[in-house]
Amino acid sequence: TSQHVSMGFIQAISTSLRSTLAAAALFSTSTSKSMIEVAQFSCLDDNYGYLIHCAETKETAAVDTPCAKTYQAELDKRGWTLTHIFNTHHHWDHTGGNLELKKAGVKVYGPKDEANKIPGIDVALDGGQELEFGGTTTSIMSVGGHTLGHIAYHFGADGNHDVFCGDALFALGCGKMFEGTPQQFWTSLKGLRELPDETRVYCAHEYTTGNAKFAASVEPGNKALMDRIEQVRKLRAEGKPTVPSLISEEKETNPFLRCDVSEEIRNNIGVVAGDSDETAFGKCRKAKDNF
């Protein structure tokens, strides 16, 4: 009988605890006024467009502007009014719609080191700065390498876990090193790798299938990678995006975040004794360029 009473007591406590936690979660969700909403849609051939919206403040930001017409159609569909443009870097498929979308009240933000290449820029941003948007804060990260002044927008406060990283980090890959150096790019990627595991990675292109082929060639013994590649295959077969991914997934499967920790990758890209981690990254990037 005492055992029956004890088990009943434990079950009662367990039920009560679950109810308390559920209520707490509901309260947290329903009262938050600084959670951002992200609309993701296809642009051009393989770009992704993003709109970030706050229902409370009515602010809406475009992350890069590959195609003004596509962005405006998405704004109209949702009944949102554009207030901000957040550019990550100067390439045309990220800034091409700036001037057409820039209307009264719309401010264009972009990297300070590329300000002279960002059409219509109003506010130049540096890594380490913070920007208030939608009742929350976005931290500006320097992620140069693809271009020299490339920045990312990290929403990590008030229950948000999102980074908009342009062409710096991709699902299972990273951008081509057009302007930067291996040292700069490796430092940038390490900074992104240090974000919380639950951070959603909103990159700018659907390149994952191609990236997966290279990743498999340099780390075929990585079971997590093989499992992810199968997931990518299924998603693409169904016409679904592979973006966003999670930082935790990238840490486990992205060769450009693993060239300092995976002996298999290091052996397959020709890393030798005495090579620095940035040299190893440079070899990984060159291997992908020639793949």
XYZ file of N, CA, C and O in Angstrom, residues 50-138:
356
model
N 14.468 37.230 -47.703
C 13.964 37.200 -46.329
C 13.358 38.540 -45.965
O 13.932 39.597 -46.250
N 12.195 38.469 -45.318
C 11.600 39.626 -44.666
C 11.500 39.315 -43.181
O 11.038 38.238 -42.799
N 11.950 40.244 -42.360
C 11.853 40.102 -40.908
C 10.788 41.081 -40.425
O 10.863 42.274 -40.711
N 9.812 40.574 -39.688
C 8.676 41.414 -39.299
C 8.418 41.322 -37.800
O 8.544 40.256 -37.200
N 8.050 42.455 -37.225
C 7.603 42.495 -35.831
C 6.153 42.972 -35.818
O 5.861 44.105 -36.228
N 5.261 42.115 -35.358
C 3.833 42.458 -35.346
C 3.544 43.598 -34.377
O 2.614 44.384 -34.587
N 4.336 43.699 -33.317
C 4.090 44.718 -32.292
C 4.458 46.116 -32.790
O 3.688 47.067 -32.655
N 5.648 46.251 -33.391
C 6.112 47.574 -33.826
C 5.743 47.876 -35.281
O 5.898 49.008 -35.728
N 5.295 46.842 -36.003
C 4.940 46.947 -37.419
C 6.153 47.195 -38.310
O 6.007 47.528 -39.504
N 7.351 47.030 -37.789
C 8.556 47.204 -38.596
C 8.801 45.949 -39.431
O 8.562 44.831 -38.984
N 9.297 46.170 -40.633
C 9.644 45.061 -41.523
C 10.966 45.374 -42.212
O 11.130 46.456 -42.784
N 11.887 44.419 -42.149
C 13.190 44.586 -42.786
C 13.366 43.565 -43.893
O 13.006 42.392 -43.746
N 13.924 44.019 -45.006
C 14.369 43.116 -46.058
C 15.832 42.793 -45.803
O 16.643 43.698 -45.599
N 16.160 41.513 -45.790
C 17.564 41.125 -45.696
C 18.065 40.928 -47.121
O 17.677 39.989 -47.810
N 18.899 41.852 -47.566
C 19.364 41.907 -48.944
C 18.168 42.072 -49.887
O 17.011 41.919 -49.482
N 18.465 42.415 -51.135
C 17.371 42.704 -52.078
C 17.710 42.146 -53.463
O 17.959 42.911 -54.393
N 17.711 40.829 -53.628
C 18.040 40.262 -54.937
C 17.105 40.732 -56.051
O 17.549 40.945 -57.180
N 15.807 40.877 -55.715
C 14.817 41.219 -56.740
C 13.702 42.042 -56.100
O 12.923 41.520 -55.303
N 13.620 43.312 -56.459
C 12.640 44.211 -55.850
C 11.212 43.741 -56.101
O 10.359 43.801 -55.206
N 10.943 43.247 -57.306
C 9.596 42.826 -57.658
C 9.125 41.671 -56.771
O 7.987 41.665 -56.282
N 10.000 40.695 -56.546
C 9.647 39.544 -55.720
C 9.418 39.963 -54.274
O 8.482 39.492 -53.613
N 10.274 40.848 -53.767
C 10.120 41.336 -52.394
C 8.819 42.113 -52.228
O 8.099 41.935 -51.241
N 8.502 42.969 -53.192
C 7.285 43.769 -53.079
C 6.046 42.883 -53.123
O 5.069 43.124 -52.399
N 6.101 41.842 -53.941
C 4.973 40.912 -54.023
C 4.753 40.211 -52.684
O 3.608 40.018 -52.241
N 5.846 39.848 -52.013
C 5.740 39.188 -50.714
C 5.219 40.159 -49.656
O 4.393 39.790 -48.807
N 5.674 41.398 -49.695
C 5.177 42.422 -48.775
C 3.671 42.631 -48.960
O 2.915 42.678 -47.988
N 3.247 42.738 -50.205
C 1.833 42.957 -50.500
C 0.987 41.769 -50.041
O -0.106 41.951 -49.487
N 1.484 40.574 -50.277
C 0.753 39.367 -49.898
C 0.504 39.308 -48.398
O -0.562 38.893 -47.937
N 1.473 39.782 -47.630
C 1.393 39.701 -46.172
C 0.825 40.970 -45.534
O 0.587 41.000 -44.322
N 0.669 42.015 -46.313
C 0.164 43.265 -45.767
C 1.180 43.987 -44.899
O 0.800 44.728 -43.984
N 2.457 43.768 -45.196
C 3.527 44.404 -44.436
C 4.068 45.613 -45.199
O 4.042 45.653 -46.431
N 4.549 46.599 -44.457
C 5.165 47.793 -45.048
C 6.650 47.793 -44.731
O 7.053 47.689 -43.571
N 7.468 47.899 -45.753
C 8.921 47.871 -45.567
C 9.411 49.115 -44.835
O 9.022 50.233 -45.179
N 10.256 48.909 -43.824
C 10.819 50.035 -43.073
C 12.348 50.046 -43.099
O 12.967 51.091 -42.933
N 12.966 48.865 -43.267
C 14.418 48.737 -43.232
C 14.890 47.826 -44.373
O 14.180 46.917 -44.774
N 16.098 48.070 -44.833
C 16.822 47.134 -45.686
C 18.152 46.830 -45.012
O 18.916 47.751 -44.711
N 18.412 45.565 -44.756
C 19.661 45.117 -44.133
C 20.514 44.411 -45.192
O 20.244 43.266 -45.548
N 21.527 45.093 -45.697
C 22.433 44.467 -46.663
C 23.600 43.782 -45.951
O 24.159 44.323 -44.995
N 23.961 42.594 -46.442
C 25.086 41.859 -45.855
C 26.399 42.159 -46.574
O 27.461 42.178 -45.942
N 26.332 42.370 -47.889
C 27.532 42.714 -48.655
C 27.115 43.308 -49.993
O 25.925 43.401 -50.306
N 28.105 43.711 -50.787
C 27.821 44.589 -51.920
C 27.433 43.891 -53.220
O 27.040 44.566 -54.178
N 27.516 42.590 -53.320
C 27.253 41.928 -54.595
C 25.851 42.245 -55.122
O 24.901 42.399 -54.361
N 25.749 42.295 -56.458
C 24.517 42.783 -57.096
C 23.288 41.962 -56.719
O 22.186 42.510 -56.637
N 23.475 40.654 -56.508
C 22.316 39.825 -56.181
C 21.930 39.935 -54.709
O 21.092 39.168 -54.221
N 22.513 40.918 -54.022
C 22.143 41.220 -52.636
C 21.728 42.678 -52.458
O 21.141 43.024 -51.435
N 22.033 43.496 -53.445
C 21.722 44.930 -53.349
C 20.928 45.450 -54.553
O 20.565 46.627 -54.588
N 20.647 44.592 -55.514
C 20.070 45.037 -56.785
C 18.713 45.702 -56.670
O 18.344 46.509 -57.527
N 17.945 45.375 -55.626
C 16.623 45.968 -55.472
C 16.562 47.124 -54.496
O 15.467 47.649 -54.220
N 17.714 47.543 -53.981
C 17.730 48.589 -52.946
C 16.981 49.854 -53.349
O 16.091 50.325 -52.633
N 17.368 50.426 -54.465
C 16.841 51.737 -54.833
C 15.354 51.681 -55.163
O 14.611 52.608 -54.836
N 14.925 50.585 -55.790
C 13.501 50.463 -56.133
C 12.649 50.283 -54.876
O 11.517 50.774 -54.809
N 13.191 49.580 -53.890
C 12.430 49.329 -52.664
C 12.529 50.481 -51.661
O 11.713 50.597 -50.750
N 13.534 51.309 -51.857
C 13.745 52.405 -50.897
C 12.739 53.525 -51.165
O 12.845 54.282 -52.105
N 11.755 53.625 -50.287
C 10.733 54.646 -50.417
C 10.755 55.501 -49.157
O 11.600 55.334 -48.293
N 9.818 56.415 -49.036
C 9.764 57.288 -47.854
C 9.714 56.445 -46.589
O 8.866 55.570 -46.427
N 10.626 56.704 -45.704
C 10.637 56.002 -44.428
C 11.465 54.739 -44.398
O 11.626 54.140 -43.337
N 11.985 54.302 -45.545
C 12.807 53.087 -45.594
C 14.278 53.475 -45.508
O 14.769 54.267 -46.312
N 14.967 52.896 -44.526
C 16.395 53.156 -44.366
C 17.198 51.946 -44.801
O 16.836 50.805 -44.512
N 18.304 52.212 -45.479
C 19.192 51.148 -45.951
C 20.404 51.069 -45.033
O 21.100 52.065 -44.813
N 20.645 49.875 -44.509
C 21.786 49.599 -43.633
C 22.728 48.644 -44.361
O 22.276 47.751 -45.092
N 24.014 48.829 -44.142
C 24.973 47.942 -44.796
C 26.343 48.054 -44.181
O 26.577 48.862 -43.269
N 27.283 47.231 -44.662
C 28.626 47.206 -44.072
C 29.406 48.493 -44.310
O 29.464 49.000 -45.433
N 30.005 48.980 -43.256
C 30.776 50.219 -43.323
C 31.911 50.135 -44.332
O 32.166 51.077 -45.096
N 32.587 48.987 -44.360
C 33.749 48.848 -45.241
C 33.372 48.686 -46.711
O 34.252 48.641 -47.572
N 32.070 48.603 -47.001
C 31.615 48.511 -48.391
C 30.574 49.581 -48.690
O 29.820 49.480 -49.664
N 30.526 50.606 -47.840
C 29.468 51.622 -47.928
C 29.406 52.273 -49.300
O 28.312 52.585 -49.799
N 30.564 52.449 -49.937
C 30.576 53.112 -51.247
C 30.057 52.208 -52.362
O 29.907 52.652 -53.500
N 29.758 50.948 -52.026
C 29.251 50.007 -53.032
C 27.811 49.571 -52.754
O 27.267 48.737 -53.468
N 27.207 50.134 -51.697
C 25.843 49.761 -51.316
C 24.884 50.844 -51.799
O 24.862 51.952 -51.256
N 24.054 50.565 -52.815
C 23.150 51.595 -53.350
C 22.181 52.118 -52.288
O 21.536 51.352 -51.588
N 22.132 53.446 -52.154
C 21.156 54.086 -51.273
C 21.434 53.944 -49.786
O 20.543 54.219 -48.971
N 22.650 53.578 -49.397
C 22.930 53.328 -47.981
C 22.729 54.591 -47.138
O 23.117 55.694 -47.522
N 22.074 54.408 -45.992
C 21.864 55.492 -45.032
C 22.702 55.313 -43.779
O 23.179 56.287 -43.203
N 22.839 54.063 -43.330
C 23.529 53.770 -42.077
C 24.594 52.703 -42.329
O 24.279 51.594 -42.774
N 25.851 53.055 -42.058
C 26.966 52.117 -42.235
C 27.247 51.414 -40.914
O 27.370 52.062 -39.869
N 27.342 50.102 -40.954
C 27.470 49.291 -39.745
C 28.812 48.579 -39.682
O 29.328 48.095 -40.687
N 29.330 48.479 -38.465
C 30.587 47.797 -38.191
C 30.327 46.601 -37.294
O 29.394 46.617 -36.472
N 31.152 45.584 -37.410
C 31.062 44.451 -36.508
C 31.187 44.896 -35.064
O 31.988 45.772 -34.739
N 30.371 44.321 -34.189
C 30.384 44.696 -32.779
C 29.306 45.696 -32.406
O 28.999 45.871 -31.228
N 28.714 46.350 -33.417
C 27.621 47.278 -33.133
C 26.334 46.519 -32.850
O 26.182 45.348 -33.219
N 25.391 47.193 -32.193
C 24.065 46.639 -31.977
C 23.048 47.593 -32.581
O 23.222 48.814 -32.578
N 21.979 46.998 -33.124
C 20.951 47.771 -33.800
C 19.594 47.391 -33.230
O 19.275 46.210 -33.106
N 18.798 48.397 -32.858
C 17.454 48.145 -32.350
C 16.497 47.976 -33.514
O 16.451 48.801 -34.426
N 15.754 46.881 -33.483
C 14.760 46.632 -34.519
C 13.669 45.735 -33.953
O 13.932 44.730 -33.297
N 12.432 46.108 -34.205
C 11.310 45.257 -33.832
C 11.220 44.956 -32.350
O 10.809 43.863 -31.966
N 11.585 45.909 -31.512
C 11.511 45.699 -30.073
C 12.593 44.798 -29.522
O 12.560 44.412 -28.353
N 13.572 44.449 -30.351
C 14.677 43.626 -29.882
C 15.984 44.180 -30.449
O 16.002 45.257 -31.048
N 17.046 43.438 -30.267
C 18.372 43.899 -30.675
C 18.993 42.900 -31.640
O 18.922 41.688 -31.435
N 19.601 43.417 -32.703
C 20.405 42.567 -33.568
C 21.864 42.979 -33.427
O 22.187 44.173 -33.404
